[in-house]
mmCIF file of C-alpha atoms in Angstrom:
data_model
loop_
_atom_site.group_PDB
_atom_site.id
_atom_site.type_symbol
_atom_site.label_atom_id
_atom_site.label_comp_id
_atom_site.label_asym_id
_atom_site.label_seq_id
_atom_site.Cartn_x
_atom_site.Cartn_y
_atom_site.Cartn_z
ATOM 1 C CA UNK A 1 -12.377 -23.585 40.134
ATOM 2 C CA UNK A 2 -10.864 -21.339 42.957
ATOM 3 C CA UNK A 3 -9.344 -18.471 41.344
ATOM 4 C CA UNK A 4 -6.474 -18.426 43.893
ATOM 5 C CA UNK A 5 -5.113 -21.623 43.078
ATOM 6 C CA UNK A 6 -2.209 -22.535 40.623
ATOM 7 C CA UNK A 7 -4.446 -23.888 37.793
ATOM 8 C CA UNK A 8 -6.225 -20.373 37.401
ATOM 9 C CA UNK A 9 -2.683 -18.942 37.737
ATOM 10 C CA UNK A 10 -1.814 -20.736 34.900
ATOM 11 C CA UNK A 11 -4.732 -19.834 32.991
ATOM 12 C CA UNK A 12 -4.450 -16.590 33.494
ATOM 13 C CA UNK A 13 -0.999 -16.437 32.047
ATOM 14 C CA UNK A 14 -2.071 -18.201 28.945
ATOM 15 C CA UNK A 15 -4.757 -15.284 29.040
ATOM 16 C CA UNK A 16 -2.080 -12.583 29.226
ATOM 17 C CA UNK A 17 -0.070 -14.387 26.319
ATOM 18 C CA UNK A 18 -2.575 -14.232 23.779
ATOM 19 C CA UNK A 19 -3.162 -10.958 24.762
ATOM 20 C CA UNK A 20 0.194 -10.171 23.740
ATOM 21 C CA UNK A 21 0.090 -12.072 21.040
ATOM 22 C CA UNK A 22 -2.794 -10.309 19.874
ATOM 23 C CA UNK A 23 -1.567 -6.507 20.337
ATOM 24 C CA UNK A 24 2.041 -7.638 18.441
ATOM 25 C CA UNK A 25 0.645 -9.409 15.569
ATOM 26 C CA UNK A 26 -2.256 -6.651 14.376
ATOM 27 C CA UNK A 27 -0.129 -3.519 14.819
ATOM 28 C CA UNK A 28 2.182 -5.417 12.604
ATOM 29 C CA UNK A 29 -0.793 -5.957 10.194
ATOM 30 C CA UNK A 30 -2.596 -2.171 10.625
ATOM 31 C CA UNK A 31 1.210 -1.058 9.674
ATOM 32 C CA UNK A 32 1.369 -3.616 6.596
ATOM 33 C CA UNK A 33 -2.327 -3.195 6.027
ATOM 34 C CA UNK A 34 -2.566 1.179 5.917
ATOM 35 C CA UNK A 35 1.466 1.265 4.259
ATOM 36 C CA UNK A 36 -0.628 -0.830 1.292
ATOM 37 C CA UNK A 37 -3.525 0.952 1.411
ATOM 38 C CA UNK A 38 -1.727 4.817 0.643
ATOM 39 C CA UNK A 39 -0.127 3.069 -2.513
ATOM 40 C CA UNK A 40 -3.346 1.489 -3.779
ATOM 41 C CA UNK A 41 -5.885 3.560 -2.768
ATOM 42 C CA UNK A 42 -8.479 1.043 -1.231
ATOM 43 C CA UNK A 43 -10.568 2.349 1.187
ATOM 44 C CA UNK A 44 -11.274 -1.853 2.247
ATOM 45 C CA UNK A 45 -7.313 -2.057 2.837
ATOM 46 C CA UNK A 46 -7.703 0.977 4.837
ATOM 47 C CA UNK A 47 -10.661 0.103 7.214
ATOM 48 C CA UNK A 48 -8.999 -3.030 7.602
ATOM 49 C CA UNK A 49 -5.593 -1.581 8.946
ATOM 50 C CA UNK A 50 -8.206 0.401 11.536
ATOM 51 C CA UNK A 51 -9.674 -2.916 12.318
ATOM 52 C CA UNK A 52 -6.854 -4.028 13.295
ATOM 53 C CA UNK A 53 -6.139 -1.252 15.738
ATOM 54 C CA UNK A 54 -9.081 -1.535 17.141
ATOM 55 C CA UNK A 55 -7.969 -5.321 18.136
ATOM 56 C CA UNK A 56 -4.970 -4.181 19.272
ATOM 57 C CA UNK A 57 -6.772 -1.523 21.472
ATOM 58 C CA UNK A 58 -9.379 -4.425 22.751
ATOM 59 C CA UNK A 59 -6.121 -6.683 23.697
ATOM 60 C CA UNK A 60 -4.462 -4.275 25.382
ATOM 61 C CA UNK A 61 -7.423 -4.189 27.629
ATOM 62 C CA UNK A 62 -6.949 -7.762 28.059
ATOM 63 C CA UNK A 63 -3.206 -6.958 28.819
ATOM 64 C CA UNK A 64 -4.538 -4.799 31.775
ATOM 65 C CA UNK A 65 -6.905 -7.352 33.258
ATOM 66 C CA UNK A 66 -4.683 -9.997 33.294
ATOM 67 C CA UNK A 67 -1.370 -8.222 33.990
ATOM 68 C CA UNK A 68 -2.352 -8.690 37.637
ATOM 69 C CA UNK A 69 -3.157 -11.678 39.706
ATOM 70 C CA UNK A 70 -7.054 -10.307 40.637
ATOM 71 C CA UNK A 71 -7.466 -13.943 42.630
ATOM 72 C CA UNK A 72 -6.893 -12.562 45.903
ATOM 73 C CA UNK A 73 -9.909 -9.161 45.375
ATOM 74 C CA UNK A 74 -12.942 -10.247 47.337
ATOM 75 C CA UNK A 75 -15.944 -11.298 44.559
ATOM 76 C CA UNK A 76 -17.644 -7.999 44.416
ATOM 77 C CA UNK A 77 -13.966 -6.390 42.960
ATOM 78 C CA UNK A 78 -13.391 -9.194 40.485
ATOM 79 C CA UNK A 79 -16.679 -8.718 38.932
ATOM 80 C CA UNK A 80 -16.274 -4.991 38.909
ATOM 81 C CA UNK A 81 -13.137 -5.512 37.187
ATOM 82 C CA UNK A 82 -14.801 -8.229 34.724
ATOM 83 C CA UNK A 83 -17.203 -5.655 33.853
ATOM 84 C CA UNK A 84 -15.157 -3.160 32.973
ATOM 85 C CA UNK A 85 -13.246 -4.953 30.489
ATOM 86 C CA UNK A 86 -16.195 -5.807 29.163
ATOM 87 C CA UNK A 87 -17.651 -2.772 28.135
ATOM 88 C CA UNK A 88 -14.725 -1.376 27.067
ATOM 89 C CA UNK A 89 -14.551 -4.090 24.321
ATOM 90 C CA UNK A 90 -18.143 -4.241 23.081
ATOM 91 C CA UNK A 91 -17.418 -0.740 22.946
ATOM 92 C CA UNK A 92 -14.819 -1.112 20.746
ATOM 93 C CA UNK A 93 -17.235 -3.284 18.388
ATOM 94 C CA UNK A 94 -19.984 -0.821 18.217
ATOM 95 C CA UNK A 95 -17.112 1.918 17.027
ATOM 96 C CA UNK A 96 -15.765 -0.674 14.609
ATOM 97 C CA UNK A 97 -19.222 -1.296 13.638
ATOM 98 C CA UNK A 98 -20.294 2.158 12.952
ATOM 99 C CA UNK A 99 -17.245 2.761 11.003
ATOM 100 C CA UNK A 100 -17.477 -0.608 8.305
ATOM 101 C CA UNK A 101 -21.139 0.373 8.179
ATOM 102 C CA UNK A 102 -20.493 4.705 6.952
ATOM 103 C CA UNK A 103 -17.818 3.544 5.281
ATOM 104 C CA UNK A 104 -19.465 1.043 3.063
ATOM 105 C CA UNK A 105 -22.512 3.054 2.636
ATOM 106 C CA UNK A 106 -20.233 5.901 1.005
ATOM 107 C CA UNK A 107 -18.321 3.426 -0.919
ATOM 108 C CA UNK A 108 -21.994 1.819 -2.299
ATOM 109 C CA UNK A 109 -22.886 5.703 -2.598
ATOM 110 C CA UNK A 110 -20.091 7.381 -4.547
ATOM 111 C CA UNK A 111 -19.525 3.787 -6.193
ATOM 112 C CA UNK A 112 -15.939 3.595 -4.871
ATOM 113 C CA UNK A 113 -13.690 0.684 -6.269
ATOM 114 C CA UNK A 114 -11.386 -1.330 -3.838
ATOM 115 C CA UNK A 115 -8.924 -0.985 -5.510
ATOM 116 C CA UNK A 116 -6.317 -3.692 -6.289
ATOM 117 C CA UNK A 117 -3.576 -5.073 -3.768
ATOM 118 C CA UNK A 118 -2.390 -8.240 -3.764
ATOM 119 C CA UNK A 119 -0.400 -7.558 -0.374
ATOM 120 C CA UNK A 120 -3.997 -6.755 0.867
ATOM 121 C CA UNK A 121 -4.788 -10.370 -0.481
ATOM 122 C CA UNK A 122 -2.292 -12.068 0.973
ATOM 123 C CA UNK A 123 -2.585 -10.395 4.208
ATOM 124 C CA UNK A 124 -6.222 -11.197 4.472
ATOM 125 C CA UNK A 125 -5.290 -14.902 3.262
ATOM 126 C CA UNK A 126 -3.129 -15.123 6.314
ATOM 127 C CA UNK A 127 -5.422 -13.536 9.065
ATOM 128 C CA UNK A 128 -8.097 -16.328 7.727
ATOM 129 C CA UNK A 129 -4.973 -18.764 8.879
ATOM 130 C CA UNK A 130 -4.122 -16.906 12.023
ATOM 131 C CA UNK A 131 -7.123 -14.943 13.850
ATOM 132 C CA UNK A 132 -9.324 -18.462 13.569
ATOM 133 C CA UNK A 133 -6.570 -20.525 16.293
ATOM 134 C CA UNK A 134 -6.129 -17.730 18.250
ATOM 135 C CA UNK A 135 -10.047 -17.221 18.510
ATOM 136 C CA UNK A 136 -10.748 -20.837 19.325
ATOM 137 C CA UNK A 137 -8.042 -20.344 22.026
ATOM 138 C CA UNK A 138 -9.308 -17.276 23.534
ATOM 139 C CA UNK A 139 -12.711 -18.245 23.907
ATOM 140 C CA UNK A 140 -12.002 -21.655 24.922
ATOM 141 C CA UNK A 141 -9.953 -20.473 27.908
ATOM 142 C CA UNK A 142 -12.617 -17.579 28.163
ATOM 143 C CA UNK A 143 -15.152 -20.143 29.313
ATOM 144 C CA UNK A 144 -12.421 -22.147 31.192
ATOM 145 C CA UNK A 145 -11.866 -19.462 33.409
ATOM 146 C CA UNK A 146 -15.427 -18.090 33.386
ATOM 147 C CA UNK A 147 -14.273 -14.805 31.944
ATOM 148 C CA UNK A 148 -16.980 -12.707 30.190
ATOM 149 C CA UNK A 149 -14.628 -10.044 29.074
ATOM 150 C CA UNK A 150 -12.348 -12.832 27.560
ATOM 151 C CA UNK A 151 -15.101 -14.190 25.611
ATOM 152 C CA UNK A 152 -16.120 -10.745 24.282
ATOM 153 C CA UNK A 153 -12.081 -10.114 23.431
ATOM 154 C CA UNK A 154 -12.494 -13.745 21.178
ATOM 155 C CA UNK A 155 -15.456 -12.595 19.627
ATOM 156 C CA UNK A 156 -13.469 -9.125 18.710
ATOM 157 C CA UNK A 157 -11.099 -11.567 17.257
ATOM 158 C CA UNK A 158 -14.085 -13.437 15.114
ATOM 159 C CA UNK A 159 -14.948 -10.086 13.801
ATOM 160 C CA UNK A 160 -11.399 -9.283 12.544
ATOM 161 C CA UNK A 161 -11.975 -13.062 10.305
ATOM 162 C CA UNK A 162 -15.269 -11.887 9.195
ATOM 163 C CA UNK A 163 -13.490 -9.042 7.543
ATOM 164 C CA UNK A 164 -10.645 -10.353 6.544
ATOM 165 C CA UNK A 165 -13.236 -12.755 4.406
ATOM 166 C CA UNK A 166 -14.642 -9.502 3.145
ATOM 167 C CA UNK A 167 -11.724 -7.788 2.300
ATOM 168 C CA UNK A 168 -10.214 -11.260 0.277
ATOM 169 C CA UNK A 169 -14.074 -11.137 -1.352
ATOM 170 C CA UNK A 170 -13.740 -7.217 -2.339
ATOM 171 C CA UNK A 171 -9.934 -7.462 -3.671
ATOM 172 C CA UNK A 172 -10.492 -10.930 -5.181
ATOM 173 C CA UNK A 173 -13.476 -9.733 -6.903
ATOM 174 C CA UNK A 174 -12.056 -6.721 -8.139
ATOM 175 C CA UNK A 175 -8.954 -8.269 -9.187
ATOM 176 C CA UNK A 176 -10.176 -10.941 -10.943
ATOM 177 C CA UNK A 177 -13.543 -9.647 -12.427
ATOM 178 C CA UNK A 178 -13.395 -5.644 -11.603
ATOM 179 C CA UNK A 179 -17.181 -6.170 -9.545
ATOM 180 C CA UNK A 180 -16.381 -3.251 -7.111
ATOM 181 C CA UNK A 181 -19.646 -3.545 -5.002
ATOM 182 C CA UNK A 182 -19.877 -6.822 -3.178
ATOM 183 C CA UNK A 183 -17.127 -5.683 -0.943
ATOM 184 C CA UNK A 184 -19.370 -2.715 0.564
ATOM 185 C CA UNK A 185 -22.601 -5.203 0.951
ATOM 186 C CA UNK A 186 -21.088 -7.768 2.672
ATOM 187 C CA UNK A 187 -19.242 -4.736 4.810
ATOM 188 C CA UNK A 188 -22.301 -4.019 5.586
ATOM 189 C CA UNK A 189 -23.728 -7.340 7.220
ATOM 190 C CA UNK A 190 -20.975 -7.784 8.560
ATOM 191 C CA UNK A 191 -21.705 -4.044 10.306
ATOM 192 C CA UNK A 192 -24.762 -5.260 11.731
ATOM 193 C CA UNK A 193 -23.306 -8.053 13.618
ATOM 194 C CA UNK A 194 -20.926 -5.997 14.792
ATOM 195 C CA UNK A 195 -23.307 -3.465 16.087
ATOM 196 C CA UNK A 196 -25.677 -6.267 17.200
ATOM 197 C CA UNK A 197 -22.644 -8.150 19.124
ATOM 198 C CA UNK A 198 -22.150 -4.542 20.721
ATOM 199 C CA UNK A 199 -24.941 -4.016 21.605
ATOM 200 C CA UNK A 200 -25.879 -7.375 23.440
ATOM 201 C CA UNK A 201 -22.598 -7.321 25.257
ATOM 202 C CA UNK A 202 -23.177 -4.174 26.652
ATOM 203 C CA UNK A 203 -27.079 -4.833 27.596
ATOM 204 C CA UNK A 204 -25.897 -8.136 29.453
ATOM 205 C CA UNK A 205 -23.600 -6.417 31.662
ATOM 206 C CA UNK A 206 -25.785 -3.616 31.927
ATOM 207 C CA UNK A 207 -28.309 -6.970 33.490
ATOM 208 C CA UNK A 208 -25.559 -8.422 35.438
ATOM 209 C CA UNK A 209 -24.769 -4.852 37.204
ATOM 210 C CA UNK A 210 -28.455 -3.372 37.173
ATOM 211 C CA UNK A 211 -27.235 -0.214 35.813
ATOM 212 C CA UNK A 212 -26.335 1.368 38.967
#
């Protein structure tokens, strides 16, 4: 596909509008999501409202490579550009991922409970309705338009499921049957993939660039 031409145009709007889409809808859930947490006290609610800044932060990167038609920049500046975004979103995993993983350690450690919110359940309910379509599309047009950083900003998106799964697991739990510490272990996998998705991102375009 030549990048120049109207069907990468188009693409690359549809790019920019789930990008948009993206930033609106989670700094309406961090606001829901940390609101919640001060008035139940769950540290999951809370870490999840932060999650969901952090996708915010990774689509507004996307905002900023796709604001601009970059069709026209010789090869060498697209890829720089590519690259960039890139690493700026895995980096945004491996702080995400260092964060779910102290924070569930302490909560394992100190044997904090979750807490109960049922807005927390209901907002995790409908981010496991929500972040799954918008992931599909985002790494789906990722590929399309041969778009690494794209594909990483989907996969930021597949995190923010994974812990909304956790966070329904720790309230639901909790709420149903008071077990308090199957939230923080599955926090914890989930860490690792984060880290590990990090990580791998960053190492590939530290191969595609040679680390110069």
């Amino acid at each position: 596909m030549q990048r120049g031409n109207t069907d990468y145009n188009h693409l690359r709007r549809n790019a920019l509008a789930l990008s948009i889409f993206t930033v609106v809808y989670n700094l309406a859930e961090a606001t829901i999501a940390i609101t919640a947490s001060n008035s139940s006290n769950s540290l999951t609610l809370f870490g999840f409202g932060l999650d969901s800044l952090l996708e915010s932060f990774s689509g507004g990167i996307m905002i900023w490579r796709f604001w601009k038609d970059h069709s026209s920049n010789d090869s060498t500046g697209f890829e720089i550009i590519e690259q960039r975004a890139t690493r700026m979103v895995a980096c945004t995993f491996l702080i995400l991922g260092a964060y779910v993983l102290i924070n569930a350690g302490l909560a394992l450690y100190w044997r904090d409970q979750p807490g109960e919110s049922w807005i927390g359940i209901i907002l995790a309910i409908a981010s496991l309705v929500v972040m799954p379509i918008l992931f599909m599309l985002k790494y789906r047009l990722g590929k399309q338009m041969n778009s690494p950083s794209l594909v990483a900003d989907s996969k930021e998106t597949l995190a923010c499921i994974l812990l909304s799964g956790t966070m329904l697991i720790g309230l639901g739990t909790y709420a149903l049957w008071k077990i308090w510490w199957i939230d923080s272990v599955v926090a914890i996998v989930i860490a690792g993939f984060l880290l590990h998705e990090g990580y791998e991102m960053l190492e590939g375009e530290c191969v595609t660039s040679e680390c110069h």
